[in-house]
XYZ file of N, CA and C in Angstrom:
459
model
N 88.712 101.277 114.196
C 88.840 102.645 113.731
C 90.295 103.066 113.906
N 90.829 103.653 112.863
C 92.222 104.090 112.921
C 92.362 105.312 113.819
N 93.592 105.558 114.243
C 93.879 106.646 115.178
C 93.436 108.003 114.637
N 93.735 108.285 113.373
C 93.367 109.565 112.788
C 91.856 109.731 112.741
N 91.149 108.690 112.374
C 89.686 108.756 112.323
C 89.116 108.975 113.719
N 89.691 108.321 114.706
C 89.237 108.482 116.092
C 89.462 109.932 116.565
N 90.600 110.498 116.238
C 90.891 111.889 116.606
C 89.890 112.831 115.939
N 89.572 112.595 114.672
C 88.613 113.449 113.964
C 87.209 113.329 114.544
N 86.819 112.115 114.928
C 85.493 111.920 115.526
C 85.416 112.621 116.880
N 86.454 112.484 117.684
C 86.472 113.158 118.992
C 86.457 114.666 118.810
N 87.231 115.171 117.875
C 87.264 116.613 117.624
C 85.904 117.117 117.150
N 85.240 116.365 116.294
C 83.896 116.756 115.846
C 82.938 116.794 117.033
N 83.064 115.824 117.941
C 82.243 115.832 119.145
C 82.539 117.031 120.037
N 83.812 117.395 120.128
C 84.186 118.571 120.917
C 83.634 119.848 120.288
N 83.658 119.924 118.955
C 83.053 121.073 118.269
C 81.565 121.155 118.580
N 80.878 120.031 118.453
C 79.431 120.016 118.687
C 79.109 120.334 120.149
N 79.829 119.712 121.068
C 79.602 119.985 122.489
C 79.912 121.430 122.844
N 80.996 121.953 122.280
C 81.353 123.346 122.528
C 80.296 124.300 122.003
N 79.769 124.013 120.812
C 78.730 124.871 120.244
C 77.457 124.806 121.081
N 77.063 123.606 121.482
C 75.839 123.439 122.266
C 75.954 124.111 123.637
N 77.035 123.827 124.341
C 77.205 124.410 125.670
C 77.515 125.899 125.592
N 78.192 126.344 124.545
C 78.439 127.772 124.362
C 77.144 128.535 124.163
N 76.269 127.990 123.327
C 74.977 128.644 123.094
C 74.144 128.653 124.370
N 74.085 127.509 125.055
C 73.295 127.430 126.292
C 73.853 128.360 127.366
N 75.172 128.424 127.491
C 75.799 129.290 128.496
C 75.542 130.758 128.188
N 75.614 131.124 126.928
C 75.378 132.517 126.540
C 73.935 132.929 126.813
N 73.000 132.070 126.466
C 71.587 132.381 126.708
C 71.308 132.441 128.203
N 71.872 131.490 128.959
C 71.672 131.512 130.416
C 72.244 132.797 131.020
N 73.419 133.207 130.564
C 74.016 134.455 131.063
C 73.132 135.647 130.754
N 72.613 135.703 129.541
C 71.737 136.797 129.152
C 70.478 136.832 130.008
N 69.831 135.688 130.157
C 68.577 135.647 130.904
C 68.784 135.954 132.385
N 69.831 135.384 132.978
C 70.101 135.656 134.398
C 70.502 137.118 134.587
N 71.376 137.618 133.729
C 71.831 139.004 133.847
C 70.707 140.012 133.693
N 69.858 139.802 132.695
C 68.751 140.739 132.507
C 67.709 140.595 133.611
N 67.497 139.385 134.101
C 66.541 139.192 135.196
C 67.030 139.885 136.463
N 68.322 139.780 136.747
C 68.861 140.431 137.939
C 68.856 141.953 137.811
N 68.925 142.446 136.598
C 68.853 143.894 136.380
C 67.410 144.390 136.335
N 66.461 143.456 136.307
C 65.053 143.832 136.325
C 64.458 144.137 134.966
N 65.138 143.760 133.897
C 64.600 144.014 132.563
C 64.662 142.753 131.701
N 64.082 141.678 132.221
C 64.094 140.396 131.518
C 63.415 140.477 130.158
N 62.384 141.307 130.036
C 61.675 141.417 128.759
C 62.595 141.915 127.649
N 63.649 142.654 127.990
C 64.590 143.135 126.976
C 65.365 141.994 126.327
N 65.510 140.889 127.039
C 66.246 139.746 126.493
C 65.516 139.136 125.300
N 64.208 139.291 125.273
C 63.422 138.685 124.198
C 63.091 139.675 123.085
N 63.574 140.895 123.210
C 63.295 141.918 122.210
C 64.248 141.786 121.031
N 63.714 141.935 119.844
C 64.504 142.016 118.612
C 65.392 140.794 118.378
N 64.997 139.635 118.836
C 65.767 138.423 118.593
C 67.076 138.346 119.347
N 67.147 138.991 120.488
C 68.405 139.012 121.249
C 68.817 137.608 121.677
N 67.870 136.777 122.086
C 68.205 135.423 122.549
C 68.837 134.620 121.419
N 68.265 134.704 120.240
C 68.824 133.979 119.100
C 70.214 134.461 118.732
N 70.397 135.767 118.728
C 71.708 136.329 118.400
C 72.752 135.900 119.425
N 72.389 135.978 120.697
C 73.316 135.593 121.768
C 73.644 134.109 121.673
N 72.655 133.290 121.332
C 72.899 131.850 121.181
C 73.897 131.579 120.061
N 73.759 132.287 118.949
C 74.688 132.100 117.829
C 76.099 132.540 118.216
N 76.216 133.681 118.866
C 77.536 134.161 119.300
C 78.157 133.173 120.280
N 77.376 132.682 121.241
C 77.878 131.703 122.196
C 78.299 130.412 121.526
N 77.539 129.978 120.528
C 77.894 128.754 119.803
C 79.206 128.917 119.045
N 79.392 130.076 118.439
C 80.642 130.325 117.701
C 81.833 130.334 118.663
N 81.690 131.044 119.783
C 82.776 131.058 120.774
C 83.032 129.651 121.312
N 81.971 128.928 121.646
C 82.128 127.577 122.184
C 82.761 126.631 121.191
N 82.352 126.742 119.928
C 82.901 125.864 118.903
C 84.375 126.160 118.650
N 84.781 127.390 118.836
C 86.183 127.752 118.615
C 87.049 127.463 119.838
N 86.549 127.810 121.024
C 87.393 127.737 122.220
C 87.404 126.374 122.902
N 86.260 125.683 122.947
C 86.223 124.447 123.720
C 87.122 123.343 123.156
N 87.089 123.050 121.855
C 87.990 121.991 121.364
C 89.467 122.305 121.607
N 89.849 123.562 121.404
C 91.244 123.933 121.643
C 91.608 123.745 123.114
N 90.726 124.189 124.000
C 90.987 124.045 125.431
C 91.007 122.572 125.838
N 90.098 121.782 125.280
C 90.031 120.363 125.633
C 91.289 119.625 125.184
N 91.734 119.859 123.969
C 92.916 119.167 123.466
C 94.208 119.668 124.103
N 94.314 120.964 124.325
C 95.578 121.526 124.784
C 95.708 121.602 126.300
N 94.639 121.909 127.008
C 94.749 122.202 128.434
C 94.018 121.221 129.337
N 93.036 120.493 128.803
C 92.231 119.619 129.663
C 92.237 118.175 129.173
N 93.379 117.681 128.758
C 93.443 116.322 128.217
C 93.073 115.263 129.244
N 93.335 115.514 130.500
C 93.045 114.530 131.548
C 91.679 114.741 132.209
N 90.983 115.800 131.843
C 89.670 116.096 132.413
C 88.615 115.350 131.600
N 87.722 114.590 132.257
C 86.652 113.920 131.509
C 85.811 114.937 130.730
N 85.385 114.563 129.535
C 84.708 115.495 128.643
C 83.431 116.060 129.270
N 82.642 115.221 129.908
C 81.411 115.700 130.542
C 81.693 116.735 131.616
N 82.690 116.457 132.440
C 83.079 117.405 133.486
C 83.621 118.692 132.869
N 84.385 118.555 131.792
C 84.929 119.741 131.118
C 83.806 120.607 130.543
N 82.814 119.983 129.914
C 81.695 120.747 129.365
C 80.892 121.427 130.464
N 80.561 120.670 131.504
C 79.767 121.240 132.599
C 80.548 122.319 133.349
N 81.810 122.064 133.620
C 82.631 123.019 134.366
C 82.875 124.313 133.610
N 83.234 124.190 132.336
C 83.452 125.415 131.562
C 82.133 126.137 131.296
N 81.052 125.381 131.157
C 79.744 126.015 130.997
C 79.362 126.823 132.220
N 79.578 126.244 133.405
C 79.265 126.962 134.647
C 80.157 128.193 134.811
N 81.431 128.053 134.515
C 82.341 129.197 134.601
C 81.979 130.292 133.618
N 81.559 129.895 132.427
C 81.157 130.858 131.413
C 79.910 131.614 131.843
N 78.931 130.897 132.397
C 77.700 131.559 132.855
C 78.020 132.523 133.999
N 78.814 132.066 134.961
C 79.159 132.935 136.095
C 79.894 134.186 135.622
N 80.855 134.016 134.751
C 81.596 135.164 134.223
C 80.731 136.082 133.386
N 79.858 135.502 132.570
C 78.970 136.313 131.740
C 77.995 137.132 132.573
N 77.452 136.513 133.622
C 76.520 137.240 134.493
C 77.251 138.364 135.223
N 78.422 138.059 135.756
C 79.195 139.105 136.437
C 79.583 140.215 135.470
N 79.958 139.856 134.259
C 80.277 140.862 133.255
C 79.068 141.693 132.891
N 77.903 141.077 132.893
C 76.673 141.805 132.590
C 76.323 142.784 133.704
N 76.573 142.359 134.944
C 76.175 143.176 136.089
C 77.207 144.230 136.476
N 78.493 143.948 136.249
C 79.556 144.855 136.665
C 80.280 145.365 135.424
N 80.068 146.590 135.038
C 80.779 147.119 133.872
C 82.297 147.071 134.091
N 82.996 146.495 133.154
C 84.438 146.296 133.304
C 85.193 147.602 133.457
N 84.832 148.599 132.710
C 85.556 149.860 132.756
C 85.413 150.523 134.129
N 84.245 150.393 134.727
C 84.022 151.011 136.025
C 84.615 150.192 137.167
N 84.522 148.876 137.074
C 84.911 148.027 138.194
C 86.416 147.797 138.272
N 87.048 147.550 137.151
C 88.444 147.135 137.176
C 89.367 148.076 136.431
N 88.805 149.103 135.843
C 89.588 150.068 135.070
C 90.406 149.386 133.989
N 89.765 148.435 133.302
C 90.436 147.784 132.182
C 89.737 148.193 130.900
N 90.409 148.006 129.815
C 89.837 148.330 128.520
C 89.919 147.102 127.639
N 88.918 146.901 126.839
C 88.931 145.766 125.923
C 89.133 146.260 124.496
N 89.920 147.276 124.339
C 90.248 147.786 123.023
C 89.428 149.012 122.681
N 89.178 149.206 121.396
C 88.474 150.411 120.984
C 87.020 150.462 121.464
N 86.428 149.304 121.745
C 85.055 149.269 122.245
C 85.129 148.900 123.718
N 85.151 149.880 124.584
C 85.237 149.603 126.007
C 84.282 150.503 126.751
N 84.134 150.225 128.017
C 83.261 151.067 128.817
C 82.006 150.350 129.218
N 80.924 151.102 129.332
C 79.711 150.538 129.899
C 78.882 149.698 128.931
N 79.407 149.319 127.823
C 78.678 148.476 126.884
C 78.501 147.093 127.502
N 77.287 146.786 127.918
C 77.044 145.540 128.653
C 77.344 144.303 127.830
N 77.097 144.341 126.547
C 77.354 143.157 125.733
C 78.842 142.825 125.694
N 79.675 143.831 125.492
C 81.114 143.603 125.471
C 81.603 143.138 126.841
N 81.089 143.762 127.894
C 81.472 143.360 129.244
C 81.034 141.937 129.547
N 79.851 141.544 129.088
C 79.360 140.189 129.322
C 80.214 139.164 128.582
N 80.572 139.458 127.343
C 81.417 138.533 126.579
C 82.799 138.440 127.218
N 83.345 139.573 127.630
C 84.644 139.566 128.306
C 84.582 138.754 129.593
N 83.549 138.966 130.386
C 83.383 138.202 131.617
C 83.209 136.723 131.354
N 82.470 136.380 130.306
C 82.258 134.971 129.971
C 83.573 134.295 129.574
N 84.380 134.975 128.784
C 85.666 134.401 128.375
C 86.590 134.254 129.587
N 86.595 135.244 130.464
C 87.410 135.143 131.682
C 86.915 133.988 132.554
N 85.598 133.852 132.702
C 85.049 132.731 133.464
C 85.399 131.397 132.848
N 85.377 131.311 131.527
C 85.757 130.093 130.810
C 87.208 129.724 131.106
N 88.091 130.709 131.002
C 89.521 130.462 131.232
C 89.780 130.062 132.690
N 89.153 130.761 133.628
C 89.344 130.414 135.045
C 88.818 129.018 135.352
N 87.719 128.624 134.723
C 87.200 127.279 134.962
C 88.138 126.219 134.380
N 88.794 126.521 133.272
C 89.773 125.587 132.715
C 90.923 125.395 133.697
N 91.420 126.480 134.228
C 92.519 126.401 135.199
C 92.096 125.578 136.404
N 90.905 125.858 136.933
C 90.409 125.116 138.094
C 90.268 123.631 137.774
N 89.666 123.286 136.642
C 89.471 121.880 136.279
C 90.802 121.161 136.083
N 91.738 121.838 135.465
C 93.052 121.214 135.249
C 93.749 120.926 136.577
N 93.726 121.895 137.490
C 94.365 121.710 138.793
C 93.655 120.637 139.596
N 92.330 120.679 139.634
C 91.562 119.707 140.409
C 91.744 118.293 139.879
N 91.766 118.136 138.573
C 91.947 116.807 137.983
C 93.348 116.286 138.231
N 94.354 117.146 138.141
C 95.736 116.720 138.407
C 95.897 116.318 139.862
N 95.279 117.074 140.762
C 95.350 116.761 142.189
C 94.692 115.404 142.472
N 93.542 115.156 141.882
C 92.840 113.884 142.076
C 93.662 112.729 141.513
N 94.307 112.941 140.374
C 95.138 111.888 139.787
C 96.340 111.572 140.674
N 96.948 112.607 141.258
C 98.080 112.367 142.167
C 97.632 111.601 143.400
N 96.449 111.931 143.918
C 95.942 111.218 145.090
C 95.662 109.759 144.760
N 95.061 109.510 143.580
C 94.801 108.119 143.198
C 96.110 107.359 143.063
N 97.116 107.991 142.480
C 98.407 107.333 142.307
C 99.069 107.027 143.648
N 98.821 107.866 144.635
C 99.396 107.669 145.962
C 98.559 106.717 146.814
N 97.399 106.314 146.318
C 96.553 105.398 147.071
C 95.670 106.085 148.103
N 95.493 107.385 148.001
C 94.648 108.124 148.932
C 93.234 108.160 148.346
N 92.241 107.998 149.195
C 90.855 108.022 148.728
C 90.510 109.411 148.183
N 89.906 109.427 147.002
C 89.509 110.669 146.366
C 87.993 110.804 146.497
N 87.563 111.909 147.095
C 86.111 112.122 147.227
C 85.706 113.357 146.515
């Protein structure tokens, strides 16, 4: 397989993995957030789970390949998917539970305040970015230790 074809196949895999993990992370954030708020039945009302899955898939398909190619080249793909998925869920749940406008006095543009959906998406993106930073640092540290001959656990 030529280099260009290999790059396209890997990128297609990153798109698919990003969409799958984005959808799963978004649904998990919704279900955990609504369960912790005591209104889990609202998550299943009016097709909310399906809508959230589609939004998560779109975000994952757009953000994960870019992050993988640009920021996590040395991070194994499985670890990158699992790590960013966990960070996204943690951020989404925190965003769902803690309104951004009240907690941090930040604004996300013209739609800000106690809108839980916007806060959850903002929290999920922040969790995604923080997990990328953590994975990049941890992988670089492990690589330096291996190069120095120190046991990596």
